[in-house]
GROMACS .gro file of C-alpha atoms in nm:
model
  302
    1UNK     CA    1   1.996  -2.064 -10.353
    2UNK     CA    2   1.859  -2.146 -10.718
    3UNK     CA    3   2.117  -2.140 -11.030
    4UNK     CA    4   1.904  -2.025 -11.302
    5UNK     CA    5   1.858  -2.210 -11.602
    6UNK     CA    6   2.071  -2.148 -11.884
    7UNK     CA    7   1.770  -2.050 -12.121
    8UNK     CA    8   1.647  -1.857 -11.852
    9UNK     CA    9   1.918  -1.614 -11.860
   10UNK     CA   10   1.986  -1.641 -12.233
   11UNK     CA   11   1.599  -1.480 -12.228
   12UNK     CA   12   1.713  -1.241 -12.003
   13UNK     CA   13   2.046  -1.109 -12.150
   14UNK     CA   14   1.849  -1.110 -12.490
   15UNK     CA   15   1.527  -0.868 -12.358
   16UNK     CA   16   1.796  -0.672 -12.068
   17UNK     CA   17   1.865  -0.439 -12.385
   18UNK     CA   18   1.814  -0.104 -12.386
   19UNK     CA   19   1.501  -0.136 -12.597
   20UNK     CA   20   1.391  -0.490 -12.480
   21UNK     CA   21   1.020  -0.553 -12.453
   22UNK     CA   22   0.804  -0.499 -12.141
   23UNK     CA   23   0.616  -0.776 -12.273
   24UNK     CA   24   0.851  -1.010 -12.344
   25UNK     CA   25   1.056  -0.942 -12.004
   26UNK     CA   26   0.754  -0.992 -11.797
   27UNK     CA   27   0.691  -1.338 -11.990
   28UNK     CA   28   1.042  -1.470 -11.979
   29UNK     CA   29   1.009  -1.376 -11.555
   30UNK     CA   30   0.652  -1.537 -11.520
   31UNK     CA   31   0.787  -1.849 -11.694
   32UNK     CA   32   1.154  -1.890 -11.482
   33UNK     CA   33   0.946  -1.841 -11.180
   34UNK     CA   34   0.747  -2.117 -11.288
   35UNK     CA   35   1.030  -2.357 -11.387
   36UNK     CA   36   1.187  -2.281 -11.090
   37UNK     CA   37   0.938  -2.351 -10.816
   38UNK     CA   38   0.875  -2.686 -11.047
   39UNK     CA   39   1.221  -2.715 -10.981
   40UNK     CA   40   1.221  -2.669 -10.578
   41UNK     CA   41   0.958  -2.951 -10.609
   42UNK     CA   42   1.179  -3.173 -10.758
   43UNK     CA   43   1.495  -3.113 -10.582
   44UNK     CA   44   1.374  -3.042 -10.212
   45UNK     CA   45   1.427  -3.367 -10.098
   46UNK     CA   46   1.772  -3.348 -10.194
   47UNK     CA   47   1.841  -3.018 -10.012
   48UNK     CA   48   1.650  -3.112  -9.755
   49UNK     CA   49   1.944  -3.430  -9.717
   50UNK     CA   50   2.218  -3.132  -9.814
   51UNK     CA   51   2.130  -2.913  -9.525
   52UNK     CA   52   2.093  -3.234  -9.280
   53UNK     CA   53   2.431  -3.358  -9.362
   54UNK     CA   54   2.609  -3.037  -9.343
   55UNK     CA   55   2.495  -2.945  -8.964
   56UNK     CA   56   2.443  -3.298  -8.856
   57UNK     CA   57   2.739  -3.516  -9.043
   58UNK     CA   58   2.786  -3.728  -8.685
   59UNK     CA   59   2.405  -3.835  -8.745
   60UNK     CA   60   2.430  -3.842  -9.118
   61UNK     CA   61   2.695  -4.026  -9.266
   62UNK     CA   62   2.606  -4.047  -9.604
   63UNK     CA   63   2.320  -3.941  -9.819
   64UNK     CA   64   2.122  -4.273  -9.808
   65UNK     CA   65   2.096  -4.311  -9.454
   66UNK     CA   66   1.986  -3.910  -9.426
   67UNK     CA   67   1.722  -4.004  -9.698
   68UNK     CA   68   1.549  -4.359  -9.499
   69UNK     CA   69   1.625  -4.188  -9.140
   70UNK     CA   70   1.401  -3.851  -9.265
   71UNK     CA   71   1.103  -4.038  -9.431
   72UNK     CA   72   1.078  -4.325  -9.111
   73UNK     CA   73   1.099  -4.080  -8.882
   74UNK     CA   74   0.933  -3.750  -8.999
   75UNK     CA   75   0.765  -3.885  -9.313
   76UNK     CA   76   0.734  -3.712  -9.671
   77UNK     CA   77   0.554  -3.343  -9.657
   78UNK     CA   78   0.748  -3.298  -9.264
   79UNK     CA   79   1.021  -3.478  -9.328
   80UNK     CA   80   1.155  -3.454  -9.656
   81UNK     CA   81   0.930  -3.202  -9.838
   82UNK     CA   82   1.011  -2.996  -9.483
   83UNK     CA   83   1.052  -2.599  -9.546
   84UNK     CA   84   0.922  -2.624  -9.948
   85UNK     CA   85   0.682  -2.310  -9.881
   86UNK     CA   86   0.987  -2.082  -9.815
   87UNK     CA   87   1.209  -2.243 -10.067
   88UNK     CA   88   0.935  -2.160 -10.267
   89UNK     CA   89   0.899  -1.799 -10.179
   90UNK     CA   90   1.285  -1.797 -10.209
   91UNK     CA   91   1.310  -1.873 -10.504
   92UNK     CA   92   1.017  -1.622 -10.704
   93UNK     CA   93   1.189  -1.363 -10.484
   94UNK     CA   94   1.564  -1.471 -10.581
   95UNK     CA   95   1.448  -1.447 -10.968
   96UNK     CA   96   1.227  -1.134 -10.911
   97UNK     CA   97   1.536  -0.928 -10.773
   98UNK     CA   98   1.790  -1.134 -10.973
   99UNK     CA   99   1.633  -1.062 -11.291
  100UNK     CA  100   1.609  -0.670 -11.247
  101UNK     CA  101   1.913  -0.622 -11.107
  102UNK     CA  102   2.127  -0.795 -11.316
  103UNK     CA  103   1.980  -0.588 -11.593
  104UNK     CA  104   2.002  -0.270 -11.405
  105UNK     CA  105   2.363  -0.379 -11.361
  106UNK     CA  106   2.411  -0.433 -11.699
  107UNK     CA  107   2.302  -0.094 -11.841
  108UNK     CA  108   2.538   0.084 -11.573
  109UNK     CA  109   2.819  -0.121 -11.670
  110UNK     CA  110   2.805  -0.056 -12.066
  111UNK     CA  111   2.828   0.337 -11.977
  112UNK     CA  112   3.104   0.278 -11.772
  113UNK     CA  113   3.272   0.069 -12.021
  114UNK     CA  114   3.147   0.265 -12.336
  115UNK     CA  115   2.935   0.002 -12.535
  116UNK     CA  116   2.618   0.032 -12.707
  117UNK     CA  117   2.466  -0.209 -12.578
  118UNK     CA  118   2.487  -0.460 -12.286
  119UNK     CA  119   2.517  -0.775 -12.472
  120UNK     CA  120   2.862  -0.596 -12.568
  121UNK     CA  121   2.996  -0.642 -12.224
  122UNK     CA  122   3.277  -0.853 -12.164
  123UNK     CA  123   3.282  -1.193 -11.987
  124UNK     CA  124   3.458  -0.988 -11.640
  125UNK     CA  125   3.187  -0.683 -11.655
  126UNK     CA  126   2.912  -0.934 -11.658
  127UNK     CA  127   3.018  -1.156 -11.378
  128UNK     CA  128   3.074  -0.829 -11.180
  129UNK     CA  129   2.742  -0.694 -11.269
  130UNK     CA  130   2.546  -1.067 -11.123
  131UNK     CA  131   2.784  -1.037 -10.821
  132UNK     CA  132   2.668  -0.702 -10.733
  133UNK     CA  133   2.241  -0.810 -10.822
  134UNK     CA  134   2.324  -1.073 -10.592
  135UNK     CA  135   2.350  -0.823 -10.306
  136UNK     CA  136   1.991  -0.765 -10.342
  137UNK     CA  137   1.891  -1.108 -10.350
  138UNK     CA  138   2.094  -1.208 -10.022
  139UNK     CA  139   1.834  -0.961  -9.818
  140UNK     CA  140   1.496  -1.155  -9.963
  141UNK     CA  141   1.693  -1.468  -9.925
  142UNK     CA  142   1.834  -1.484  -9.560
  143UNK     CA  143   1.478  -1.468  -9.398
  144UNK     CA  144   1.296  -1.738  -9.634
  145UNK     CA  145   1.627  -1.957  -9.593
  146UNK     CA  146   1.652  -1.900  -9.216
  147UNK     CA  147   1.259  -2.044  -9.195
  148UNK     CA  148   1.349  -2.330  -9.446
  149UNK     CA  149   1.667  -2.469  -9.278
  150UNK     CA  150   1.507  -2.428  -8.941
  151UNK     CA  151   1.182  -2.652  -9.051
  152UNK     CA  152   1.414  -2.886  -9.185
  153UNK     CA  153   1.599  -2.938  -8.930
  154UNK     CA  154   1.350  -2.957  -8.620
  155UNK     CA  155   1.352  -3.328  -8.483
  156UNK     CA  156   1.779  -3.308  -8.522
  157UNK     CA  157   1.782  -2.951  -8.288
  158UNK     CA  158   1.542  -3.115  -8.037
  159UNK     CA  159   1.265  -2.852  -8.084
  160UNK     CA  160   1.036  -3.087  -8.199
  161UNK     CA  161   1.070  -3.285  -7.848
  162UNK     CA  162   1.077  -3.008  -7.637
  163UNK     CA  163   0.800  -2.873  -7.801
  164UNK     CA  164   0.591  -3.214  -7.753
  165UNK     CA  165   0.712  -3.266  -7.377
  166UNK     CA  166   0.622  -2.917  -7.298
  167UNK     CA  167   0.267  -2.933  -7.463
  168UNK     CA  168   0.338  -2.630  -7.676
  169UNK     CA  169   0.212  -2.701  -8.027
  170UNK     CA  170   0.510  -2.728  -8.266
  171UNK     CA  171   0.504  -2.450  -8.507
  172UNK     CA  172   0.537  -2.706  -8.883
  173UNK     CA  173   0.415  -2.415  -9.057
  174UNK     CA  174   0.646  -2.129  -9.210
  175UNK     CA  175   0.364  -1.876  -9.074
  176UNK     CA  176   0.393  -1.991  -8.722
  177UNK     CA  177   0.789  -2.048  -8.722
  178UNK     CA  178   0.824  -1.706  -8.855
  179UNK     CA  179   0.588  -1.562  -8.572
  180UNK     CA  180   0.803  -1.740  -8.315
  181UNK     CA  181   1.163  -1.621  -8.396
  182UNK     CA  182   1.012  -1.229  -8.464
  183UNK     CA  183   0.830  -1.277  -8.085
  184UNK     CA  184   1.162  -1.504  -7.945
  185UNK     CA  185   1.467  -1.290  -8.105
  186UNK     CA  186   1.317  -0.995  -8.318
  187UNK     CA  187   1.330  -0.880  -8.644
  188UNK     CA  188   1.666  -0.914  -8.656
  189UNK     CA  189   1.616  -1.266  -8.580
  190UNK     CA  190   1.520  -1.295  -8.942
  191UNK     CA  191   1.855  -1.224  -9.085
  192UNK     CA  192   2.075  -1.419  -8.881
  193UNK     CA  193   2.320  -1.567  -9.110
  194UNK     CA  194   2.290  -1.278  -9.368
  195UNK     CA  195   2.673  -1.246  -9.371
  196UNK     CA  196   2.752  -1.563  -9.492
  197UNK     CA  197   2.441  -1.548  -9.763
  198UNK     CA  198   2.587  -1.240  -9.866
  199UNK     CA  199   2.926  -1.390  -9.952
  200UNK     CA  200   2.788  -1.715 -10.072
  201UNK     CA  201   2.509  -1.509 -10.321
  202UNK     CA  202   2.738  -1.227 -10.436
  203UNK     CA  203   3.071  -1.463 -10.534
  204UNK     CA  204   2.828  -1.745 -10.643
  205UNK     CA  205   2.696  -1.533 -10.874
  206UNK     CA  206   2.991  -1.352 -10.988
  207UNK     CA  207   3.161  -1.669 -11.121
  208UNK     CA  208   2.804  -1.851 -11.262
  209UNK     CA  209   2.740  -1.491 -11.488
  210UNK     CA  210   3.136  -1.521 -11.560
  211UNK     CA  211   3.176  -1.895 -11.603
  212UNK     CA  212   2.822  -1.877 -11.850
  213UNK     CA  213   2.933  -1.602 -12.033
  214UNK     CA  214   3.284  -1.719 -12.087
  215UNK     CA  215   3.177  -2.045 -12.215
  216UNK     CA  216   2.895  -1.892 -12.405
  217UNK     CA  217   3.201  -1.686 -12.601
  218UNK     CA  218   3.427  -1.996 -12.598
  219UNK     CA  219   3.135  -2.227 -12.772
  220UNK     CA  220   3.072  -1.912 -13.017
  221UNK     CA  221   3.116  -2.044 -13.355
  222UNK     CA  222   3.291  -1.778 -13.607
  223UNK     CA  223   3.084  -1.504 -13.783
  224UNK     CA  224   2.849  -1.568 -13.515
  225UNK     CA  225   2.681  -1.378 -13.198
  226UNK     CA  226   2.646  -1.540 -12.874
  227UNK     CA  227   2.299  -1.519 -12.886
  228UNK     CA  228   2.307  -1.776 -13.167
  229UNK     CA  229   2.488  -2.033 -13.039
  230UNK     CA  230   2.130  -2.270 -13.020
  231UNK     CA  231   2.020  -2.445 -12.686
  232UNK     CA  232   2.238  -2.748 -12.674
  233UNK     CA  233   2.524  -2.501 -12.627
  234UNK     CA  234   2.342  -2.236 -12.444
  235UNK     CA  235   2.303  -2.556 -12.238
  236UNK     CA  236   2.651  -2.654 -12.174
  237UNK     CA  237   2.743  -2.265 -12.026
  238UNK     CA  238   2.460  -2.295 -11.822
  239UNK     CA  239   2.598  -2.598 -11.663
  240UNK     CA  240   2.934  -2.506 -11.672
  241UNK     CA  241   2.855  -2.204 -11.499
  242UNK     CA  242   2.617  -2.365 -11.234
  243UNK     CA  243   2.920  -2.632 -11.170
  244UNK     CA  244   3.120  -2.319 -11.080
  245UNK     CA  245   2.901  -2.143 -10.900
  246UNK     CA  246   2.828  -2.444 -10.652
  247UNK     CA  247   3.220  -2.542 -10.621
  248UNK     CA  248   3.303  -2.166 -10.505
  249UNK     CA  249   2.996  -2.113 -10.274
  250UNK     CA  250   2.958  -2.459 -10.063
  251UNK     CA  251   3.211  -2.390  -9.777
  252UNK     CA  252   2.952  -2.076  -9.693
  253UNK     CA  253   2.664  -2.250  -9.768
  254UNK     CA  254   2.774  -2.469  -9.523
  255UNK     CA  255   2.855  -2.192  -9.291
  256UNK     CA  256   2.479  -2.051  -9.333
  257UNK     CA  257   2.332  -2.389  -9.289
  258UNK     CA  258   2.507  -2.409  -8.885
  259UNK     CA  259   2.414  -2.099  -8.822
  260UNK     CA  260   2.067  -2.075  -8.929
  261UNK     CA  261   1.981  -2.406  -8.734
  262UNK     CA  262   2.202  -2.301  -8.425
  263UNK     CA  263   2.095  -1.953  -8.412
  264UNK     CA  264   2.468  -1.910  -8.378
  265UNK     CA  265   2.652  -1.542  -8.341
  266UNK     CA  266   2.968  -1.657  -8.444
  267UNK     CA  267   3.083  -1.495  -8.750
  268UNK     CA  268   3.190  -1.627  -9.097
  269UNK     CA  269   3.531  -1.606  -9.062
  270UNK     CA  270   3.540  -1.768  -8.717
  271UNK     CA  271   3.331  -2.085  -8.833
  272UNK     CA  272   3.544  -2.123  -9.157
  273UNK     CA  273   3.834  -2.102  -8.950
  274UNK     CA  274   3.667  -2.341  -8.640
  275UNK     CA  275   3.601  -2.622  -8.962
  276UNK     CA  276   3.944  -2.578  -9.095
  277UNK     CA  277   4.156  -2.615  -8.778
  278UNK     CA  278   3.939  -2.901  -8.588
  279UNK     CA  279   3.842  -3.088  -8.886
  280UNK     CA  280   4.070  -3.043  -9.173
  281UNK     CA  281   3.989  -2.820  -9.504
  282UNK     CA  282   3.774  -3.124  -9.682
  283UNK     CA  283   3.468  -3.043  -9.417
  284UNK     CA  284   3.408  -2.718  -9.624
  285UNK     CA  285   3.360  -2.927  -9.889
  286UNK     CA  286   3.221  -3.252  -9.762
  287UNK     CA  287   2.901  -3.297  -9.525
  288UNK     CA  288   3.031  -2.988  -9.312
  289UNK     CA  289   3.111  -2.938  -8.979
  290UNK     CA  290   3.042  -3.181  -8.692
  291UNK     CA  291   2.832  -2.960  -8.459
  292UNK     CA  292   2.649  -3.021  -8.116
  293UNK     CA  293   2.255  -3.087  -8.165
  294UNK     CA  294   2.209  -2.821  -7.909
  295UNK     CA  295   2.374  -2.451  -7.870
  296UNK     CA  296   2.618  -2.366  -7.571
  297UNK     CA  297   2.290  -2.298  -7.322
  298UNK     CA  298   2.147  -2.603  -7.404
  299UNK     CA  299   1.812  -2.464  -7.502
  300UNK     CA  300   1.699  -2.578  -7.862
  301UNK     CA  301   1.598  -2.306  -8.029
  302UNK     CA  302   1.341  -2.259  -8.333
   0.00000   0.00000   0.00000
């Protein structure tokens, strides 16, 4: 999941108006799409470490050993740069659907609450209206994410060995991952996990549209509009409301991570409640949940 930059969306709220500019909507899309996979660049180390430490915690105990361990054992562009083609892909996608929906959203909302225009709605209608956009974006997501966390993750599962032990060639590449889970489990192979990317996508968003736009009105000097608050404050909302967005959403994004790697059945509510009782409430917000390195059959699966 990406949190969109805080100019990004001031761009978008500003050309989402009735009788915003093609033109100007199709630049402000080209150019978050751009910042963001410069973004998955930068950070993908770091979520590489993120998803490591939330299925693996007994091998990872903090984030400098997950770091060292990756690149002396699987090296940079396998190890820690691991699954950046999907991220990629997930991210242009997230923003794509993200950034039509939520405007979509938006006009719907201001005739249901009788405004003019959309940059009248309040703080509530606009955090409903990125909660429901979301929805959209958890169906391009779970696929891409599935193929990311599962690249990520292939020496700790064991597929890697197996694979090499075996003398089947280890599928490193998105292409060839994807081609294995579609022949091993089907299509719907594809979406395991969708539930919990669902939740963690549609109340993620919900409070980062609610917690920017609140703080957006908040930081609103008087006699002024929103929209000309400058960038330093535009700034703050965004981070406010990316702060909130990842405090609400980690216990699922936790949940996603296990069962993406595991290829796990167990549903959302069972795992949350599995973390809670056998490990105490602070795994939903720590490393995650101490699981085995293989599933119940003992197979590893890609």
């Amino acid at each position: 999941m990406t949190t969109p930059s805080a100019e990004i969306v001031e761009e978008e709220l500003r050309d989402k108006d009735a009788h915003g500019s093609v033109k100007d909507a199709a630049i402000n899309f080209t150019a978050g799409s751009l910042g963001g996979i410069a973004g998955v660049y930068v950070g993908q180390p770091l979520d590489t470490v993120k998803v490591k430490m939330q299925a693996f915690p007994q091998l990872y105990t903090n984030m400098f050993k997950c770091l060292s361990d990756t690149y002396r054992k699987d090296g940079i562009w396998r190890g820690l740069y691991a699954g950046t083609i999907p991220a990629v892909v997930a991210n242009v996608a997230e923003n794509s659907v993200l950034f039509a929906g939520y405007g979509t959203m938006q006009s719907i909302a201001a005739q249901i609450v009788g405004v003019k225009s959309p940059k009248e709605l309040p703080s509530l209608a606009n955090a409903c209206c990125g909660s429901a956009a979301a929805f959209f974006c958890a169906l391009t997501l779970c696929p891409t994410e599935l193929i990311k966390c599962k690249l990520q993750a292939m020496r700790e599962t064991g597929a890697k060995r197996v694979c090499e032990t075996t003398g089947q060639k280890v599928p490193w590449t998105p292409y060839a991952l994807t081609a294995h889970v579609i022949r091993t489990e089907g299509f719907k192979g594809m979406f395991r996990g969708l539930g919990s990317t669902m939740i963690r996508e549609m109340a993620g968003y919900f409070f980062f549209f609610g917690g920017y736009e609140l703080t957006r009105e908040l930081l609103t000097p008087p006699g002024k509009t929103k929209e000309e608050i400058g960038i330093g404050r535009t700034i703050v909302s965004g981070g406010i409301g990316g702060m909130t967005l990842w405090t609400v959403i980690f216990p699922f994004d936790v949940v996603k991570s296990r069962v993406q790697i595991q290829g796990s059945d167990a549903g959302v509510v069972t795992v949350i409640k599995e973390i809670y009782t056998k490990e105490g409430e602070r795994h939903l917000f720590d490393s995650g949940l101490p699981i085995q390195s293989l599933p119940p059959d003992g197979v590893p699966r890609l």
